[in-house]
mmCIF file of C-alpha atoms and ligand atoms in Angstrom:
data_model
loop_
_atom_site.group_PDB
_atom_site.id
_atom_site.type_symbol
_atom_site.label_atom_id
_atom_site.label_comp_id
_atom_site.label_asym_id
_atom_site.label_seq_id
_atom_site.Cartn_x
_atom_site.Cartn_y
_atom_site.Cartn_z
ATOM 1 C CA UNK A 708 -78.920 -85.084 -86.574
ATOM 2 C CA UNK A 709 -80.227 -88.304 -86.313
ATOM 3 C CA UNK A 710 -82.491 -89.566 -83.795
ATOM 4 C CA UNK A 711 -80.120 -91.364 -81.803
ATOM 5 C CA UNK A 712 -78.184 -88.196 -81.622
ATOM 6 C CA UNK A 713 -80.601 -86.346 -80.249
ATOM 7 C CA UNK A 714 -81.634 -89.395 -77.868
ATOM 8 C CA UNK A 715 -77.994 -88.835 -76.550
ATOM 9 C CA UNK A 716 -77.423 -85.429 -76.912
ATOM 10 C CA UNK A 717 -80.933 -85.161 -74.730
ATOM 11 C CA UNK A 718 -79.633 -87.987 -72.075
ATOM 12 C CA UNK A 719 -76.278 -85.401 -71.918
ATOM 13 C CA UNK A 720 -78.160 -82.353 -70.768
ATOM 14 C CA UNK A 721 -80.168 -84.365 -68.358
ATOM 15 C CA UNK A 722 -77.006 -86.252 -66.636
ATOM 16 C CA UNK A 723 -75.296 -82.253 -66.781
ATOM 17 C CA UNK A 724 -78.357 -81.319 -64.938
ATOM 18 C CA UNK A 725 -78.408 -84.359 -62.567
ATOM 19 C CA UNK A 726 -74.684 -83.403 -61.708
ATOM 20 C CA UNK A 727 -75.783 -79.508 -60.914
ATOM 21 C CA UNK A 728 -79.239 -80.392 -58.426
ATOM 22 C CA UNK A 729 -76.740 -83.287 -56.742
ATOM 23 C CA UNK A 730 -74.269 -79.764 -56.508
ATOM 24 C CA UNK A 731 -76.973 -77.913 -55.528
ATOM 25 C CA UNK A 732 -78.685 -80.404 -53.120
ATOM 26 C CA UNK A 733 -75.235 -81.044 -51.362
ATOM 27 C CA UNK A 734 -74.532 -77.190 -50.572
ATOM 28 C CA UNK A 735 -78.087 -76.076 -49.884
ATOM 29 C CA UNK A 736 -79.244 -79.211 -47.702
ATOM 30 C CA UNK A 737 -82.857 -79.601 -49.657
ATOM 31 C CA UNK A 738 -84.021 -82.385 -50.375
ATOM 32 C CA UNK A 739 -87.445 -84.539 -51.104
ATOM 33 C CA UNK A 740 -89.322 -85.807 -48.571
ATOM 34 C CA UNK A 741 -89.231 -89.914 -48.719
ATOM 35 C CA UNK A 742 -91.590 -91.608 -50.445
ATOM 36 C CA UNK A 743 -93.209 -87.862 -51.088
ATOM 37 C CA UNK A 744 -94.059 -87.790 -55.007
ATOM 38 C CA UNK A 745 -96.900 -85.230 -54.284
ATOM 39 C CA UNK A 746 -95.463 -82.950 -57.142
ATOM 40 C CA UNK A 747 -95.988 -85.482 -59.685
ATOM 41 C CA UNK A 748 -99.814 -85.723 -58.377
ATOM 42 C CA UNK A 749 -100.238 -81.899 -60.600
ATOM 43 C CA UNK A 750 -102.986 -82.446 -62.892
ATOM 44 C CA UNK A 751 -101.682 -80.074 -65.304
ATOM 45 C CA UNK A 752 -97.855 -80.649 -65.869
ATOM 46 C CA UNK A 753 -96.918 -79.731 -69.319
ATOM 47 C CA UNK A 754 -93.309 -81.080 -70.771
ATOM 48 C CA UNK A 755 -92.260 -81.025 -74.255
ATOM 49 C CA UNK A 756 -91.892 -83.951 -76.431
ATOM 50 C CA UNK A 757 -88.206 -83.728 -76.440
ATOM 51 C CA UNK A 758 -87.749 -84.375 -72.967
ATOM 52 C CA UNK A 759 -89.036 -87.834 -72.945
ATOM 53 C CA UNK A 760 -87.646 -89.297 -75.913
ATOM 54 C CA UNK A 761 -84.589 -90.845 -74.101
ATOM 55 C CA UNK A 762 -87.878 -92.506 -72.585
ATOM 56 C CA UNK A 763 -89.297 -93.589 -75.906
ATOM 57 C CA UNK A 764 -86.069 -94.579 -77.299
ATOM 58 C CA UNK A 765 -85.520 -96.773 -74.138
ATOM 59 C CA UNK A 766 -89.089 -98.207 -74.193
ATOM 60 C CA UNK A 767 -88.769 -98.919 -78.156
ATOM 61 C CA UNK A 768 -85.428 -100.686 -77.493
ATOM 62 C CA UNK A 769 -87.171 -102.749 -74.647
ATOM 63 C CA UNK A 770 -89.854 -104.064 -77.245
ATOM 64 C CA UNK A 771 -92.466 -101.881 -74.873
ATOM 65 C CA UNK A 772 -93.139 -98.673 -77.243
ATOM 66 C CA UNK A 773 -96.267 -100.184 -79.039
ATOM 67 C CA UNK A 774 -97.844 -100.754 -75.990
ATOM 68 C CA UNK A 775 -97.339 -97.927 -73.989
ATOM 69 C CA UNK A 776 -98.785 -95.728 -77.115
ATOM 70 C CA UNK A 777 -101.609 -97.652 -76.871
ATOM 71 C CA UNK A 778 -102.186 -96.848 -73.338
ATOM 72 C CA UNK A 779 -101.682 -93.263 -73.782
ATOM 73 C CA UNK A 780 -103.770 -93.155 -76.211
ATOM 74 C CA UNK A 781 -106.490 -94.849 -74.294
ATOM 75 C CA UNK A 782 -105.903 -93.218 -70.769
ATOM 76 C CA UNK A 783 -108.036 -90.560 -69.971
ATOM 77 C CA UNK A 784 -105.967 -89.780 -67.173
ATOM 78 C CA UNK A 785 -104.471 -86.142 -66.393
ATOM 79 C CA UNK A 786 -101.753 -87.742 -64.216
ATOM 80 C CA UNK A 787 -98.603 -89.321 -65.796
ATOM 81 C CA UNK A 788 -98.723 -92.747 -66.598
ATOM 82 C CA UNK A 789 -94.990 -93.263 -65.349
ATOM 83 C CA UNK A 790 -96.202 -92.635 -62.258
ATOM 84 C CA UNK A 791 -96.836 -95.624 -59.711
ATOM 85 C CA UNK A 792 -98.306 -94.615 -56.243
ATOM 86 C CA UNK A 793 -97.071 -97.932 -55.375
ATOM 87 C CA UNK A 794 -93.239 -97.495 -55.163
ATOM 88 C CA UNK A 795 -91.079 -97.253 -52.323
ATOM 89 C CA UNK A 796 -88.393 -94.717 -52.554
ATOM 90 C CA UNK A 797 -87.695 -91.427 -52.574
ATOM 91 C CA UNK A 798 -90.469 -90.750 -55.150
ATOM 92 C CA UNK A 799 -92.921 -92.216 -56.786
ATOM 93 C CA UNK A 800 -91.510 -92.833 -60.751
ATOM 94 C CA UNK A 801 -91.240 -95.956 -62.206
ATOM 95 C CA UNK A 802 -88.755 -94.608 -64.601
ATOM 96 C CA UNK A 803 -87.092 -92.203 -62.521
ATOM 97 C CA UNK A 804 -83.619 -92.711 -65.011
ATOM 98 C CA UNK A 805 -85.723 -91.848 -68.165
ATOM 99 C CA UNK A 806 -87.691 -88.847 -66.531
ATOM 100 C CA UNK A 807 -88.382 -85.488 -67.928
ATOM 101 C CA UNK A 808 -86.689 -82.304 -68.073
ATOM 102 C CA UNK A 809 -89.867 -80.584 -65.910
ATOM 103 C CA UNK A 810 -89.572 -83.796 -63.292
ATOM 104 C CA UNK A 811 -85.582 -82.931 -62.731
ATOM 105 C CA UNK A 812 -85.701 -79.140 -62.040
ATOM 106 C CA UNK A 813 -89.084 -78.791 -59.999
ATOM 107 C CA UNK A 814 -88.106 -78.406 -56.660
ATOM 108 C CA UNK A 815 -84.241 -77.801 -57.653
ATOM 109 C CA UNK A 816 -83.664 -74.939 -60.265
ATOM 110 C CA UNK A 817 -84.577 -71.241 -60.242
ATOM 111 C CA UNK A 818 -86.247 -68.900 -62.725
ATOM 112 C CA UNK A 819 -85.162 -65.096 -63.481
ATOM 113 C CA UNK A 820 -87.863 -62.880 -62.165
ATOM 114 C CA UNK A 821 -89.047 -59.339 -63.933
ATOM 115 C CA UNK A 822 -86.128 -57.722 -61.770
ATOM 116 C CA UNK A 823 -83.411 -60.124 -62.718
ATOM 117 C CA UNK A 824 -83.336 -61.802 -59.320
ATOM 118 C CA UNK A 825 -83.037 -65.427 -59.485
ATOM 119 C CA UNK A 826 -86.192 -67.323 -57.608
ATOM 120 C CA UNK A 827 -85.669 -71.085 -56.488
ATOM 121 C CA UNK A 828 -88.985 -72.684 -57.390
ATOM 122 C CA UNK A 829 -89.276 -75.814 -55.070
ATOM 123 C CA UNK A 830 -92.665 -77.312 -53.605
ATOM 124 C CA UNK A 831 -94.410 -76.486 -50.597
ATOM 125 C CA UNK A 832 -93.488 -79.244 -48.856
ATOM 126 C CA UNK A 833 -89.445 -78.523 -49.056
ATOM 127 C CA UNK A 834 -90.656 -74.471 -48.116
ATOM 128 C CA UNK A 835 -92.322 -75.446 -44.663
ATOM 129 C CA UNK A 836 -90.573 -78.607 -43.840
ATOM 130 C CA UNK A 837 -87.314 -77.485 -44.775
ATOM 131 C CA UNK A 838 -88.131 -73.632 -43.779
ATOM 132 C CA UNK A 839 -84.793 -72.579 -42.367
ATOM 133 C CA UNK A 840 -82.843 -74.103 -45.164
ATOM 134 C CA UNK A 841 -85.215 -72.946 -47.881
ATOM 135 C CA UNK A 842 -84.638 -69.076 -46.548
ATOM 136 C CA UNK A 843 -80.916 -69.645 -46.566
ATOM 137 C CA UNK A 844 -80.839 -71.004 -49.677
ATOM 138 C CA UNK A 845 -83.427 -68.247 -51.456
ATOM 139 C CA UNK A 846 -80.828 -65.851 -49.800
ATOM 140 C CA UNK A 847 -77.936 -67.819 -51.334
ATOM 141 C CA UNK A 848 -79.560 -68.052 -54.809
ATOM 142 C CA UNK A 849 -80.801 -64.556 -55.228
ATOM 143 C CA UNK A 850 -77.436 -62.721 -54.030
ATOM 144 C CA UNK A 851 -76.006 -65.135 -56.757
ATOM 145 C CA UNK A 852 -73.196 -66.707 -53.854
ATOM 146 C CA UNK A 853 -75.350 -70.270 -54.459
ATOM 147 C CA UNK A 854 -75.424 -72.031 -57.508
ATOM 148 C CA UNK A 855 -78.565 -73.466 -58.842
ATOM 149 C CA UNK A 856 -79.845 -74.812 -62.256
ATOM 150 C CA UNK A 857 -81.806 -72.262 -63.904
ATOM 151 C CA UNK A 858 -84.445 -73.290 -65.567
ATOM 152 C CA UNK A 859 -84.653 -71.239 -68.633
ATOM 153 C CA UNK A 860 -80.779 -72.460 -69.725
ATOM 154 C CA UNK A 861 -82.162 -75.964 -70.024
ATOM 155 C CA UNK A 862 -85.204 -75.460 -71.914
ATOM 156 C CA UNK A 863 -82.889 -73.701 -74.090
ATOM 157 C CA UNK A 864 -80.434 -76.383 -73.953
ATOM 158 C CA UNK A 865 -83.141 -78.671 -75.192
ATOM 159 C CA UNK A 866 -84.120 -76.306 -77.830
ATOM 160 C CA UNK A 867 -80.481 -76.192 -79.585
ATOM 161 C CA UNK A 868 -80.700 -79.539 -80.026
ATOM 162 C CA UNK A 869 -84.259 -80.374 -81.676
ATOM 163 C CA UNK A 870 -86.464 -76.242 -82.165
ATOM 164 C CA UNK A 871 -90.038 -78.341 -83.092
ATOM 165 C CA UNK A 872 -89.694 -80.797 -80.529
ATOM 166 C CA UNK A 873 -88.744 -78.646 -77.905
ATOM 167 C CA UNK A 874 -90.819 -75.856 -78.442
ATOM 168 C CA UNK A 875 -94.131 -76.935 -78.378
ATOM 169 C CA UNK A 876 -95.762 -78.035 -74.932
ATOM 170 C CA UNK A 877 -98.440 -80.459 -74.300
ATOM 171 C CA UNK A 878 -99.950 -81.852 -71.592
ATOM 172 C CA UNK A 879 -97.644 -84.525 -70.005
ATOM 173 C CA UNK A 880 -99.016 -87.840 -70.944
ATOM 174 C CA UNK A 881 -99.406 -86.189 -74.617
ATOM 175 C CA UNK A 882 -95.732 -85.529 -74.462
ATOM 176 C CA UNK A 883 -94.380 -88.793 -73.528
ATOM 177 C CA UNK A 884 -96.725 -90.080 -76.761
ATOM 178 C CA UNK A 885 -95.958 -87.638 -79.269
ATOM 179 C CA UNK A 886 -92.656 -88.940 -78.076
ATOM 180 C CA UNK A 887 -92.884 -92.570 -78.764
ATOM 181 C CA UNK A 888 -94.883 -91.775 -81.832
ATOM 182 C CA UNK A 889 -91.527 -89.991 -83.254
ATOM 183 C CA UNK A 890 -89.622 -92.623 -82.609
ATOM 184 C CA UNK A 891 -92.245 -95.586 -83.816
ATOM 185 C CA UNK A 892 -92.277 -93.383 -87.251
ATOM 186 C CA UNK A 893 -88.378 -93.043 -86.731
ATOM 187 C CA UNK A 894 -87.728 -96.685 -87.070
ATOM 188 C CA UNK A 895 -90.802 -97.824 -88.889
ATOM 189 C CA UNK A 896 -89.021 -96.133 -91.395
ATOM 190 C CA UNK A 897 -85.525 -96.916 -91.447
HETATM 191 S S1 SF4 B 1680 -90.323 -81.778 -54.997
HETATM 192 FE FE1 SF4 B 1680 -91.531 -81.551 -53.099
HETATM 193 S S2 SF4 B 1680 -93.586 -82.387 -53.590
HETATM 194 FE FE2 SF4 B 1680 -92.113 -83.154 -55.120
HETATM 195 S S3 SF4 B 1680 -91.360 -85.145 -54.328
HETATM 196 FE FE3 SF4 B 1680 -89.897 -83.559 -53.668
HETATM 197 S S4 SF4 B 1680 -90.618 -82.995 -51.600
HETATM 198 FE FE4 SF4 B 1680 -92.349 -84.014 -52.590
#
């Protein structure tokens, strides 16, 4: 596979995924909080490199890769760089199109407990503000009559289409550049 075919076979799962939250959102009722973003303010999200090289593909297309390595590589920062307190929206990414796989199914996907139950993981802000729709939906989810993303079908999703890259997970900043750095040595080499 080459690495535009896994660019697009990535951007695939992600827009399948976008179509099940939008599925999910619509029957459920959940949704973020405007202008929220506090998720994204975790000092210790971890995503694979996979997930963001739609994003490093994009940025290398835009003439922007060389520089945003650079800034990786200098920022000391545990938040994500993509991040930019100053938006006004619904969230708080600057690249919301070219976000990770993590960034799509927090607050909208659910894992399979030790029992087998499915368990919505969502924030704490969707729980209380959002209480009698979160308990309707947890209902929904774990008596299997609401359909939700599940987390774990993703990841493995992500891991048909590239094992190494999808495997390992790093920090998130050190994602997005191990990212760009596979696609710099991609087309540095061409
Ligand atoms: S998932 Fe929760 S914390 Fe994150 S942006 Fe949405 S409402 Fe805010």
């Amino acid at each position: 596979m080459t690495i535009e075919d896994k660019v697009y076979a990535v951007e695939q799962v992600m827009e399948k995924l976008d179509r099940e939250i939008a599925s999910f959102q619509q029957w459920s009722t959940l949704h973020c909080k405007n202008g929220c973003g506090k998720c994204c303010f975790k000092p210790d999200i971890e995503a694979s490199a996979l997930e963001f090289l739609p994003f490093a593909h994009h940025l290398f297309r835009e003439g922007k890769a060389d520089a945003w390595y650079e800034n990786l590589r200098e920022s000391t920062s545990p938040l994500c760089l993509i991040l930019d307190p100053t938006i006004n929206g619904v969230g708080l990414c600057s690249e919301y199109k070219h976000r990770g796989l993590i960034c799509r199914l927090f607050g909208y996907s659910a894992r399979t407990n030790k029992y087998g139950s499915r368990e919505l993981v969502t924030c704490q802000v969707i729980k209380t503000e959002q209480q009698a729709a979160f308990e309707v939906a947890v209902e929904k989810i774990a008596s299997q009559k609401g359909e939700v993303p599940i987390m774990s079908e993703y990841y493995m999703q992500l891991h048909a289409i590239d094992p190494d890259m999808a495997r390992e997970f790093f920090p998130i900043n050190k994602a997005i550049k191990r990212a760009i750095e596979v696609i710099l040595h991609y087309y540095a080499y061409r």
